[in-house]
Tab-separated table of C-alpha atoms and ligand atoms in Angstrom:
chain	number	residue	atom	x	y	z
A	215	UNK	CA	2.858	9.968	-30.967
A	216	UNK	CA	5.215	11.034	-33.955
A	217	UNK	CA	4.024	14.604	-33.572
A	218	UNK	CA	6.323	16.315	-30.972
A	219	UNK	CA	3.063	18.472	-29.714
A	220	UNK	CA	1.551	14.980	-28.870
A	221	UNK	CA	4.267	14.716	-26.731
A	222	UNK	CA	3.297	17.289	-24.505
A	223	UNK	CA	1.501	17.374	-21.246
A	224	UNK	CA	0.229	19.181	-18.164
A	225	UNK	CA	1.094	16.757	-16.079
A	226	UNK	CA	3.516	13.465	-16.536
A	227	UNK	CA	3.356	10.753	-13.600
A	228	UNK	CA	5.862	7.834	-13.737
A	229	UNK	CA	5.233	4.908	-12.545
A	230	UNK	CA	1.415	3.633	-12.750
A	231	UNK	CA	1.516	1.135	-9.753
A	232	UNK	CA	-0.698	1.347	-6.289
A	233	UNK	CA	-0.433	5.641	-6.388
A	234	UNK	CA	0.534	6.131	-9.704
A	235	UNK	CA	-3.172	4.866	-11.083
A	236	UNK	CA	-4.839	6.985	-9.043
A	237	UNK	CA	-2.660	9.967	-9.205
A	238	UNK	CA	-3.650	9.868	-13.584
A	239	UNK	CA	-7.411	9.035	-12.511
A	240	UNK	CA	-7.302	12.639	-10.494
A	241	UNK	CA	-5.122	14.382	-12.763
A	242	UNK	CA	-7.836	13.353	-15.786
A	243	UNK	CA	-11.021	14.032	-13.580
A	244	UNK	CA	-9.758	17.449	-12.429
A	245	UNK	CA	-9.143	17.849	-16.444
A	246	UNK	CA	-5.514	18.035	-16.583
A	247	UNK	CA	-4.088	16.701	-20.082
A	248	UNK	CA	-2.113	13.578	-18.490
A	249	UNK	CA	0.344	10.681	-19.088
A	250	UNK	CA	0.594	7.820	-16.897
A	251	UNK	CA	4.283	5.800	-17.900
A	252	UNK	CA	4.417	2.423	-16.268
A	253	UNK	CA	7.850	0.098	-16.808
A	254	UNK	CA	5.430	-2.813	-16.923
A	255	UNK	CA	2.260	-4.524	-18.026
A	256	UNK	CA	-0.765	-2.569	-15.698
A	257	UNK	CA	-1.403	-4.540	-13.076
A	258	UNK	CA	1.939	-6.101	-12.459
A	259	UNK	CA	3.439	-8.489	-9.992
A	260	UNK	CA	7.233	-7.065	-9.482
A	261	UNK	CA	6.723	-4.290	-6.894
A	262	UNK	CA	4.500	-3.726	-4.178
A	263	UNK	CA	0.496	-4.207	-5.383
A	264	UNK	CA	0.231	-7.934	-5.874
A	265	UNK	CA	-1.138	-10.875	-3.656
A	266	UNK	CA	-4.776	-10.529	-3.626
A	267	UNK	CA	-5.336	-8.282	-0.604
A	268	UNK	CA	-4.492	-5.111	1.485
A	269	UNK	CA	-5.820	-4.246	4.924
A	270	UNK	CA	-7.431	-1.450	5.035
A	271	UNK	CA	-8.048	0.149	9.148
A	272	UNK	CA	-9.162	3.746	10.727
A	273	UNK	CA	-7.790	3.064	14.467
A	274	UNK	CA	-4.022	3.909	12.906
A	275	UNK	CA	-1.498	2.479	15.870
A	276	UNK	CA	1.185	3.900	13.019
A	277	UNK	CA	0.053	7.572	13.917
A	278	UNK	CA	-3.282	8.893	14.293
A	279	UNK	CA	-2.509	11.596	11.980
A	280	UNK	CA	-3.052	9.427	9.502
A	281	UNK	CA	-6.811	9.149	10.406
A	282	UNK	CA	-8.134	12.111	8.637
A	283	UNK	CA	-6.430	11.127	5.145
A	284	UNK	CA	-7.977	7.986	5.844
A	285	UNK	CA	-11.337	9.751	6.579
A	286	UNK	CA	-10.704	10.789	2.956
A	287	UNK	CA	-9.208	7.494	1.619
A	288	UNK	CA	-11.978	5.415	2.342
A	289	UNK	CA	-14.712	8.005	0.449
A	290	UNK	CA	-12.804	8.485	-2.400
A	291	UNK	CA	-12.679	4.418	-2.432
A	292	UNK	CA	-16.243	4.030	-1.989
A	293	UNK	CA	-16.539	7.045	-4.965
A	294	UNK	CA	-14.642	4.579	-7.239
A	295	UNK	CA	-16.135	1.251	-5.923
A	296	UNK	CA	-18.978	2.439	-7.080
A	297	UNK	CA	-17.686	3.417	-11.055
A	298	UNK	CA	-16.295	-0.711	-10.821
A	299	UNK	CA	-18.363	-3.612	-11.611
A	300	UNK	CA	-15.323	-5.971	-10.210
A	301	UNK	CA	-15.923	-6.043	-6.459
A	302	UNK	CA	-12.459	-4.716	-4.966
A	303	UNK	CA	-13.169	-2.821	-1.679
A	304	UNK	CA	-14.524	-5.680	1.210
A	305	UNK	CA	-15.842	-4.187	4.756
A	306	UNK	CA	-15.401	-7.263	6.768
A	307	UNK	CA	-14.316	-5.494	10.033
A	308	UNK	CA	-10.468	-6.070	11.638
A	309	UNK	CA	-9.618	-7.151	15.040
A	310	UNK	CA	-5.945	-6.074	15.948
A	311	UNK	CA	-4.486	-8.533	19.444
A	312	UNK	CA	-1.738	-8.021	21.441
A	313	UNK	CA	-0.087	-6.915	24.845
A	314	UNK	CA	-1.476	-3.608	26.016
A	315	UNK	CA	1.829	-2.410	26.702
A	316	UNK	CA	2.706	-2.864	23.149
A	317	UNK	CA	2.150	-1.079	20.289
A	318	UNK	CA	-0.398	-2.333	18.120
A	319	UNK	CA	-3.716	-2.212	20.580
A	320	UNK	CA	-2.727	0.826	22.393
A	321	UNK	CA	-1.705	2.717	19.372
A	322	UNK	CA	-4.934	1.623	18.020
A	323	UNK	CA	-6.983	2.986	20.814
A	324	UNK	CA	-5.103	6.625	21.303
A	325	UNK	CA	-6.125	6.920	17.320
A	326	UNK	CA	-9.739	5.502	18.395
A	327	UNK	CA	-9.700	8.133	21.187
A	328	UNK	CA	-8.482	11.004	19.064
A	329	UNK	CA	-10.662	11.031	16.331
A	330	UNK	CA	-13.786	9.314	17.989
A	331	UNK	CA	-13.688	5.914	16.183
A	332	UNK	CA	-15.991	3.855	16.776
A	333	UNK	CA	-14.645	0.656	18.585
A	334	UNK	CA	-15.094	-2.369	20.967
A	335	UNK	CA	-12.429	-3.820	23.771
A	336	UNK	CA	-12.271	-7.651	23.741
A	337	UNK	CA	-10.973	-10.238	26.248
A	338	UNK	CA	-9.251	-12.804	24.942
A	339	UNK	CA	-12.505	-15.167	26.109
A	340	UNK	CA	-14.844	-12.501	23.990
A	341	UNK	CA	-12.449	-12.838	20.845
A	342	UNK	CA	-12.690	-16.549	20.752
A	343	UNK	CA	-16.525	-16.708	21.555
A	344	UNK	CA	-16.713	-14.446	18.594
A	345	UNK	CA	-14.456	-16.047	16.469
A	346	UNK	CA	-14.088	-19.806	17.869
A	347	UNK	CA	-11.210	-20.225	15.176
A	348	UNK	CA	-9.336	-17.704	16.956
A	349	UNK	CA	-7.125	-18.444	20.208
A	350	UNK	CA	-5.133	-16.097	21.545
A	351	UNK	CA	-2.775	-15.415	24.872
A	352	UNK	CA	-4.640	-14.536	28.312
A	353	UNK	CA	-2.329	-11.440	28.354
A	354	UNK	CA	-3.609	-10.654	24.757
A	355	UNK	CA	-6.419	-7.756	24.330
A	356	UNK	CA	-8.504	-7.325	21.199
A	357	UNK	CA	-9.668	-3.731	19.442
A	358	UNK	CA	-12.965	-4.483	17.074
A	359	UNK	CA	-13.626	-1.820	14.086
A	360	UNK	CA	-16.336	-2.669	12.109
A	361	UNK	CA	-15.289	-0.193	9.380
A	362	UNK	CA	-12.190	-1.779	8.716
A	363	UNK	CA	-11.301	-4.207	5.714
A	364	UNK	CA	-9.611	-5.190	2.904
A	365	UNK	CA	-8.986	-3.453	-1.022
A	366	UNK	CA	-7.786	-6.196	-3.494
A	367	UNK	CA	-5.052	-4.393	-5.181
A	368	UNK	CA	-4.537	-5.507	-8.443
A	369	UNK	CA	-8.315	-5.189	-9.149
A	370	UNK	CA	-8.338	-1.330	-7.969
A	371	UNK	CA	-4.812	-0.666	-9.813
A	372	UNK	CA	-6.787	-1.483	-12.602
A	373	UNK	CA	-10.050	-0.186	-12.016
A	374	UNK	CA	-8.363	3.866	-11.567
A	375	UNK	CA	-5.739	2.944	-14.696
A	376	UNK	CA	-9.631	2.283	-16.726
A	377	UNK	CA	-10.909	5.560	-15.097
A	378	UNK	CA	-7.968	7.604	-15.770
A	379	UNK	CA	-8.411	5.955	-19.444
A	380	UNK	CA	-12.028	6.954	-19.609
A	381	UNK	CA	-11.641	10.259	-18.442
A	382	UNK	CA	-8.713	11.063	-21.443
A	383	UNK	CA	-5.297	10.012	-19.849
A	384	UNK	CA	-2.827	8.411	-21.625
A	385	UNK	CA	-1.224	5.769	-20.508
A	386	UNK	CA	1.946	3.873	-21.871
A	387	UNK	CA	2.934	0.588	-20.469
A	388	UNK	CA	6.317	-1.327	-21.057
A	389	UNK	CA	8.204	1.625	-21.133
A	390	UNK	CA	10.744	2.461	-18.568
A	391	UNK	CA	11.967	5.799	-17.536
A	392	UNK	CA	15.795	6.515	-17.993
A	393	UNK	CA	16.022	10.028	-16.517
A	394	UNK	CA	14.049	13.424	-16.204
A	395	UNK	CA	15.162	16.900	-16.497
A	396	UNK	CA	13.422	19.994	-14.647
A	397	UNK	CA	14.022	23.548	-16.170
A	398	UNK	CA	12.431	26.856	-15.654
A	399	UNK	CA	9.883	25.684	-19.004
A	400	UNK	CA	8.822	22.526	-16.963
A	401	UNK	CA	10.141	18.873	-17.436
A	402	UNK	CA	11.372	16.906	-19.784
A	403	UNK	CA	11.263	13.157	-19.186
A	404	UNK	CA	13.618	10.575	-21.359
A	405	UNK	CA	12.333	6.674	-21.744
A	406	UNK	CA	13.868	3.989	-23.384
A	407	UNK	CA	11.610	4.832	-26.336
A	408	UNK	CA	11.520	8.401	-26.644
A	409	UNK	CA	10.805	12.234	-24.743
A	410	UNK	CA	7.729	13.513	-23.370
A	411	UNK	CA	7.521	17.115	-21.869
A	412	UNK	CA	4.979	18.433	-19.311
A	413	UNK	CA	4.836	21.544	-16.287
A	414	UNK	CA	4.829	19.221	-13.781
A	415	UNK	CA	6.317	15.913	-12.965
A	416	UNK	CA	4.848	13.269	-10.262
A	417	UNK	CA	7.037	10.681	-9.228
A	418	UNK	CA	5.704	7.649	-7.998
A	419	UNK	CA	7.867	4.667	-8.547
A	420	UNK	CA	7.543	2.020	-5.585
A	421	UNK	CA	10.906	0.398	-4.724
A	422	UNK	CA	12.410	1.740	-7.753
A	423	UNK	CA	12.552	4.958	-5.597
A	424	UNK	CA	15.975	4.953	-4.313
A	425	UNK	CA	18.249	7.377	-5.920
A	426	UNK	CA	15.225	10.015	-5.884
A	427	UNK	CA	15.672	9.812	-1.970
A	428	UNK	CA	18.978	9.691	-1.854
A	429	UNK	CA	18.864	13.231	-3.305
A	430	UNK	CA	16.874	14.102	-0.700
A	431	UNK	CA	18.731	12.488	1.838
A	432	UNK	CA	17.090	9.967	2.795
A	433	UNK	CA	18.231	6.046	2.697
A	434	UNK	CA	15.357	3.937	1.634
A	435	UNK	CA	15.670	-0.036	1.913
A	436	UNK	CA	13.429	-2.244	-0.576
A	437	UNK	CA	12.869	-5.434	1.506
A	438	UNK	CA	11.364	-9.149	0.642
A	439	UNK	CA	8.480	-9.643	2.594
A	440	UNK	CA	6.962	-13.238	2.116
A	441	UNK	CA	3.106	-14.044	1.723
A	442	UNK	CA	1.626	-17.534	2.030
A	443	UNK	CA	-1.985	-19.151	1.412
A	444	UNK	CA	-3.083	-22.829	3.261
A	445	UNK	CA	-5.797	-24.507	2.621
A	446	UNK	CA	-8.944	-23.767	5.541
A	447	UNK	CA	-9.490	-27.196	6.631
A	448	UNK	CA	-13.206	-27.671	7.576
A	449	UNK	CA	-16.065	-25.501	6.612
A	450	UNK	CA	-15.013	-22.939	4.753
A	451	UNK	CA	-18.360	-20.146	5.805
A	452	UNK	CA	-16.480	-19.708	9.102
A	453	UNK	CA	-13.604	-17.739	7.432
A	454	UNK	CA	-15.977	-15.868	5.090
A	455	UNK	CA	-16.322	-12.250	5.285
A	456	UNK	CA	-19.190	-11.436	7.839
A	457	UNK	CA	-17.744	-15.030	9.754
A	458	UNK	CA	-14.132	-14.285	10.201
A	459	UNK	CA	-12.343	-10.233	10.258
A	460	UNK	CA	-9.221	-8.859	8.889
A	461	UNK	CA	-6.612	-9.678	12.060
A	462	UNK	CA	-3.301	-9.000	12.772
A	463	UNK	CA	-1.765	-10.082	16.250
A	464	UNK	CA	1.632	-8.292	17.099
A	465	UNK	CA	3.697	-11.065	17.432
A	466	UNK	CA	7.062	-9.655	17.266
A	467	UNK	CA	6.450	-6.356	19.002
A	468	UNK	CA	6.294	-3.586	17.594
A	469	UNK	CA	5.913	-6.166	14.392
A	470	UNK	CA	3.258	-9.032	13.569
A	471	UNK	CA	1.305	-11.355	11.387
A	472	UNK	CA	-2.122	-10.504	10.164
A	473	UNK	CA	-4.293	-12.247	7.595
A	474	UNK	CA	-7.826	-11.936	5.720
A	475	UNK	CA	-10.998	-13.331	5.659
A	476	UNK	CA	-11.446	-15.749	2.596
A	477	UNK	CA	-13.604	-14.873	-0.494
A	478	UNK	CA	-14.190	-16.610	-3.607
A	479	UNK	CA	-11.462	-17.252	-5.757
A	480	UNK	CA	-8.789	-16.720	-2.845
A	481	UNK	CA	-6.067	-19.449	-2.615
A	482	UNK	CA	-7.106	-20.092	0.756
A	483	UNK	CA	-6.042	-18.344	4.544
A	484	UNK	CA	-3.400	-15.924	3.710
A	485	UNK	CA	-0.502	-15.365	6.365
A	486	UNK	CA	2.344	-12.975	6.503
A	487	UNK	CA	4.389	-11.069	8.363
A	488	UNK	CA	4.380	-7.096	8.822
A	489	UNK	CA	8.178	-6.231	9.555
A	490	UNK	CA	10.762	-5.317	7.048
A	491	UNK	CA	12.504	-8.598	5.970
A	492	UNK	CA	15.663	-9.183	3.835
A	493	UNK	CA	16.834	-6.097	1.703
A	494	UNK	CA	16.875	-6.635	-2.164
A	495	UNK	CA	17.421	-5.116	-5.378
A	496	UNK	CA	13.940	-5.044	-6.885
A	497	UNK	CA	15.389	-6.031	-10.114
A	498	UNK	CA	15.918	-9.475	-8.507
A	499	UNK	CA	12.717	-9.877	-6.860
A	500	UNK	CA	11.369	-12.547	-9.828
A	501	UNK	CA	14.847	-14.707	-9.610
A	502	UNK	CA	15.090	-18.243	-8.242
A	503	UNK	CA	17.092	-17.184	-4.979
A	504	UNK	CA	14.189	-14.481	-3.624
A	505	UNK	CA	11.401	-16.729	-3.920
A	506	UNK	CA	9.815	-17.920	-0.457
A	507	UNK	CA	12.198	-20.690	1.021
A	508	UNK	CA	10.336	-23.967	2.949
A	509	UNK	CA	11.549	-22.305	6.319
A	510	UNK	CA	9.517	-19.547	5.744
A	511	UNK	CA	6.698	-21.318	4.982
A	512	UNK	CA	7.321	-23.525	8.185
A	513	UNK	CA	7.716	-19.942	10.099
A	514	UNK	CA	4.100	-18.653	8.570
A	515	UNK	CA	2.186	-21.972	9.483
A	516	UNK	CA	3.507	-21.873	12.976
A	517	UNK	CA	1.724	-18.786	13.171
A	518	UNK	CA	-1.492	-20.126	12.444
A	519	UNK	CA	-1.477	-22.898	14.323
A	520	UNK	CA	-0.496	-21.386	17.287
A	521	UNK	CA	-3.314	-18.849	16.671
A	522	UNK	CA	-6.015	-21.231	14.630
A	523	UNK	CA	-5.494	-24.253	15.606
A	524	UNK	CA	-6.211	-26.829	13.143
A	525	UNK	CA	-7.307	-24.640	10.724
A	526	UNK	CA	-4.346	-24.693	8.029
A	527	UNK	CA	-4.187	-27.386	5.979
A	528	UNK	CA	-1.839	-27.298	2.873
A	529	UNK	CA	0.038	-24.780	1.289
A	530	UNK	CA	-1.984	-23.507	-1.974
A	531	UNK	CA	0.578	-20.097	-2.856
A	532	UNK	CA	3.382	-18.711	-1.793
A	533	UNK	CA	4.825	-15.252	-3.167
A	534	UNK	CA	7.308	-12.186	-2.711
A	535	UNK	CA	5.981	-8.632	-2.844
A	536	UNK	CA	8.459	-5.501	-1.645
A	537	UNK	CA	8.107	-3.269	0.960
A	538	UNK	CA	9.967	0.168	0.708
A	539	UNK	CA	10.488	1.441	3.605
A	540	UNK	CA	11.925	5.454	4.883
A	541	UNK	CA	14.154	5.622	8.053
A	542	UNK	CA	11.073	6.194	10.323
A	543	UNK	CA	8.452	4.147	8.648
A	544	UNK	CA	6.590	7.324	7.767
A	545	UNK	CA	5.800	7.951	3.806
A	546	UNK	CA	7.360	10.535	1.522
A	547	UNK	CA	4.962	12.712	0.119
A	548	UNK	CA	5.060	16.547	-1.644
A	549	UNK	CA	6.625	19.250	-3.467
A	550	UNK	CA	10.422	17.690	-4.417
A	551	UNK	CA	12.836	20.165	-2.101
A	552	UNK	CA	14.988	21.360	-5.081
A	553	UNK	CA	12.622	21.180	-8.113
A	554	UNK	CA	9.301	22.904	-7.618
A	555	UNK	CA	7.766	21.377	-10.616
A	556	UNK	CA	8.300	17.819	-9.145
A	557	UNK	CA	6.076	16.198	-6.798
A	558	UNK	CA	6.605	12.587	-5.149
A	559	UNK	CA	5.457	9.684	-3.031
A	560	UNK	CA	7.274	6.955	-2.101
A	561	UNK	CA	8.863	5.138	1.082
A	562	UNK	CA	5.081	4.007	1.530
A	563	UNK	CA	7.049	1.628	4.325
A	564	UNK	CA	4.147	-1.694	3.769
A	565	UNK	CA	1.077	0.230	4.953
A	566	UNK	CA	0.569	2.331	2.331
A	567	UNK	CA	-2.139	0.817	-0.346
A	568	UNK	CA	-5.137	2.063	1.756
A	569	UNK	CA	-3.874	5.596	1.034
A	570	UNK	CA	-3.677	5.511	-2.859
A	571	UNK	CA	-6.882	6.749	-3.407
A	572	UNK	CA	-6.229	9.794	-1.020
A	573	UNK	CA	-2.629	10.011	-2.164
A	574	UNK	CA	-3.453	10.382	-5.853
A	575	UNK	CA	-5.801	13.617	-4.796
A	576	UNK	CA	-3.106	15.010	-3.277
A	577	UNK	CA	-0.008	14.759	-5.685
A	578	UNK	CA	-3.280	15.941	-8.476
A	579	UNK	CA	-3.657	19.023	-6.127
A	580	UNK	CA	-0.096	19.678	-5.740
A	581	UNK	CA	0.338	19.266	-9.227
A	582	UNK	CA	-2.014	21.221	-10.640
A	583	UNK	CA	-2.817	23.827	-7.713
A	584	UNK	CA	0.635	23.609	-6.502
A	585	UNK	CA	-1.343	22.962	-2.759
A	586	UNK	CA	-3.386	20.420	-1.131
A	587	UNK	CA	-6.051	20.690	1.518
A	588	UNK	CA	-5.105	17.522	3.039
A	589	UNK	CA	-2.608	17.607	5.935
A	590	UNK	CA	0.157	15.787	4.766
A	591	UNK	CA	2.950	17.647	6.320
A	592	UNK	CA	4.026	15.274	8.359
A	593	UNK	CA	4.937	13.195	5.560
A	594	UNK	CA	7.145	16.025	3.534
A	595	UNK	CA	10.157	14.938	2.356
A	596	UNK	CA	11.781	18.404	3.558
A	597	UNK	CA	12.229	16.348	6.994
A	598	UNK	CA	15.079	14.784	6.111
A	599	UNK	CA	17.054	17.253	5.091
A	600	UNK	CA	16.178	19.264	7.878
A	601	UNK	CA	18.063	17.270	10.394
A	602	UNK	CA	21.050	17.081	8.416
B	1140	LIG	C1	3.262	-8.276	1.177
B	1140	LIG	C2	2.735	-6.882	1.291
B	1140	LIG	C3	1.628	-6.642	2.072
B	1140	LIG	C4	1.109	-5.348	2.204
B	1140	LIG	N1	0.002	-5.152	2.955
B	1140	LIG	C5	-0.567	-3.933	3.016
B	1140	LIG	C6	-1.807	-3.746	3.670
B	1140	LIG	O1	-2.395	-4.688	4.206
B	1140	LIG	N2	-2.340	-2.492	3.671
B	1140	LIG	C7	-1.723	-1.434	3.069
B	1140	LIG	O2	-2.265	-0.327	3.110
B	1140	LIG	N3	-0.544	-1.589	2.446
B	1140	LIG	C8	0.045	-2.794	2.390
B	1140	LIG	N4	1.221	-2.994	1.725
B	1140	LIG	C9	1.947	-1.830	1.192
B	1140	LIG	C10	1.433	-1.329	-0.113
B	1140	LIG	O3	1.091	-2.388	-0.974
B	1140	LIG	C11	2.479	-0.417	-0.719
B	1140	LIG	O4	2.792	0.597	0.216
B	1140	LIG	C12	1.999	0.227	-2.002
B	1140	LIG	O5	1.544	-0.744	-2.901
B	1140	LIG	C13	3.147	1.013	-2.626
B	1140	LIG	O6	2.637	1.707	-3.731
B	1140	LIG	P1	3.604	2.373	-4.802
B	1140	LIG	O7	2.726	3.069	-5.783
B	1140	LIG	O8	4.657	3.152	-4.098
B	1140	LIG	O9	4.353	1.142	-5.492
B	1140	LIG	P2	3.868	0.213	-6.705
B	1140	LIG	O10	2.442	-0.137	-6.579
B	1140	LIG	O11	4.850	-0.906	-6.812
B	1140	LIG	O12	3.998	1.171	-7.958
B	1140	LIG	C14	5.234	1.704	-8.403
B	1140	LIG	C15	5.220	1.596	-9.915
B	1140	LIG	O13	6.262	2.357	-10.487
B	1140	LIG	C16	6.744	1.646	-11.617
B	1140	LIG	N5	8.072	2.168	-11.974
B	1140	LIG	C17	9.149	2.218	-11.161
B	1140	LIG	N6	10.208	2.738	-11.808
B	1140	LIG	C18	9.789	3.033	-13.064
B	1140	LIG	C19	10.439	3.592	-14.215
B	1140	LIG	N7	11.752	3.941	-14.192
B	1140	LIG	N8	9.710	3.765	-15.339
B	1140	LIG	C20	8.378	3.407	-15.380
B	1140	LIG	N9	7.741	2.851	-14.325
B	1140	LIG	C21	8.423	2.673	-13.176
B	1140	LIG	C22	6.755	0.208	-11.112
B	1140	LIG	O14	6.854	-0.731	-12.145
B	1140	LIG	C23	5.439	0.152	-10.358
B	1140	LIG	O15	4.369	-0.265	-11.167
B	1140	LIG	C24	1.756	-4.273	1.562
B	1140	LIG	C25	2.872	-4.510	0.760
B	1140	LIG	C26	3.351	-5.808	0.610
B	1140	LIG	C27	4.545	-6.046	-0.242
């Protein structure tokens, strides 16, 4: 790109992780001239879209305002599903357990109620005659969505990145952004290897999202959040998609562990805990000191034999991914408060993967239309400096 027109775009979108792919795939479909930068190779495992699979659920205990971008998530998924031949988006149904004076199940069921999702109530006798594998406390109740499942995220990270390619994005990889500059002309962005310029900027840069918020007022904390993979001990068909659902069981209310069915390839029944664990600095996420420690292990087998009994046999993987997480657990998504030509997401707060495909339409409308039809003001990052 010696020529300095080369260097110019409509739209310039940093950070080509979990939103960033499919923010460039929209951008290019919608025919916006577009550069995707990512710091790393494309997929990568040193932020937030490794380890094999993400849980993807309508019934949202988080909020049920999340439902109808979800609505929209899962067709845009299908939509690109369909452009794949790698098999990335599983429908294997998810059963979420716990007290119903918690927060998982009835959270689960006001969204249900809300927005007319389809559903079934189980005792904890129904859940095990379902799923013999599966014991869990008499005080326990069970909410069944069929349409629920699983996206394996470094195969879709991938499979938008190719799209965006296809459709005439560019996209650089190994090349970090230093700093950006907005000006009444647009943007111009500074990497380690040179300056692009574009109208409009989208930000979407995982954990490495910190000072951005910090403008906005808003504190963000980048936690270590452990994942770990036994061994299914007897047959394996009876943790097989169709056999066995997506579950998580809220543990450590409002918190808990979930895990996946097992497909081909997988390094066996995947454990791990949804609550914001030990903050890092996700430069250090790859050194010796942050990798998973034999106590945590011990912690994430407990959990499955306590809830599948003789099911785990031995450790096959164990691995770090980050969760970056806003004050309220909420994401951070739109127009940036002081710089019109700057869009973001970020804060995604460990649920967010099942919204990239949504999320990417959205910071392409906002980009390019400067609006989105999608209500997603909930999520603005305006809220934080309005309490002040
Ligand atoms: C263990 C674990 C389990 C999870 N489970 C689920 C689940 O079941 N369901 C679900 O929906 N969500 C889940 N999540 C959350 C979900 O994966 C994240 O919310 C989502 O991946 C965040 O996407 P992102 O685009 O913000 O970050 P990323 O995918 O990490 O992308 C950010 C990208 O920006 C790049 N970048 C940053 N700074 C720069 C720079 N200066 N220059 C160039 N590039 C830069 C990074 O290298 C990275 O590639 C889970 C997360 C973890 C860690």
């Amino acid at each position: 790109m010696s020529d300095p027109d080369s260097r110019k775009f409509d739209v310039i979108v940093v950070g080509v992780g979990s939103i960033g792919s499919a923010t460039c795939h929209h951008l290019a479909k919608k025919g916006a001239k577009v550069i995707g930068i990512e710091q790393f190779a494309i997929p990568h495992g040193h932020g937030s879209h490794h380890g094999n699979s993400r849980m993807i659920r309508m019934a949202y205990y988080e909020h049920s305002n999340y439902v109808p971008l979800l609505k929209r998530a899962y067709t845009l998924w299908d939509e690109l599903q369909g452009h794949t031949s790698e098999k990335f988006f599983h429908i294997t149904g998810g059963l979420y357990m716990g007290a119903s004076y918690g927060s998982i199940f009835p959270g689960s069921l006001r969204a249900a109620h809300e927005h007319q999702l389809k559903h079934t109530v189980l005792t904890p006798s129904q859940i095990s005659a379902r799923y013999p594998a599966l014991h869990v406390a008499d005080h326990f109740s069970g909410f069944h969505e069929e349409h629920a499942g699983f996206l394996i995220p470094e195969f879709a990270v991938s499979a938008y990145t190719k799209s965006a390619l296809r459709q005439g994005a560019h996209i650089v990889q190994g090349e970090k952004l230093i700093t950006w500059n907005s000006g009444p002309n647009g943007i111009k962005v500074t990497t380690e290897k040179g300056h692009y310029w574009a109208k409009h900027l989208v930000i979407t840069a995982g954990a490495w999202s910190m000072k951005l918020a910090r403008e906005l007022g808003c504190q963000l904390k980048v936690t270590r959040q452990v994942m770990a993979w036994f061994k299914p001990l007897g047959s394996v068909e009876r943790f097989a998609p169709g056999n066995f659902p997506c579950w998580f069981i809220e543990t450590e209310s409002p918190f808990g562990h979930y895990g996946f069915p097992v497909i081909a390839g997988d390094p066996g029944l995947k454990v791990a805990l949804h609550k914001p664990g030990e903050v890092i600095n996700p430069e250090h996420l790859q050194d010796e000191y942050c990798q998973p420690q034999p106590e945590e292990i011990d912690q994430l087998r407990t959990i499955l034999d306590e809830y599948f009994p003789g099911c785990a046999g031995r450790l096959t993987r164990a691995s770090i991914c980050m969760y970056t997480n806003s004050p309220d657990g909420h994401f951070i998504v739109g127009h940036h408060p002081y710089h019109s030509h700057v869009s973001i997401a970020c804060g995604l707060s460990g649920h967010g993967f099942k919204f990239s495909s949504v999320l990417g339409e959205v910071l392409a409308d906002l980009a390019l239309e400067g609006k989105t039809s999608m209500p997603v003001n909930f999520l603005s990052p305006q809220r934080y400096l309005d309490v002040r």
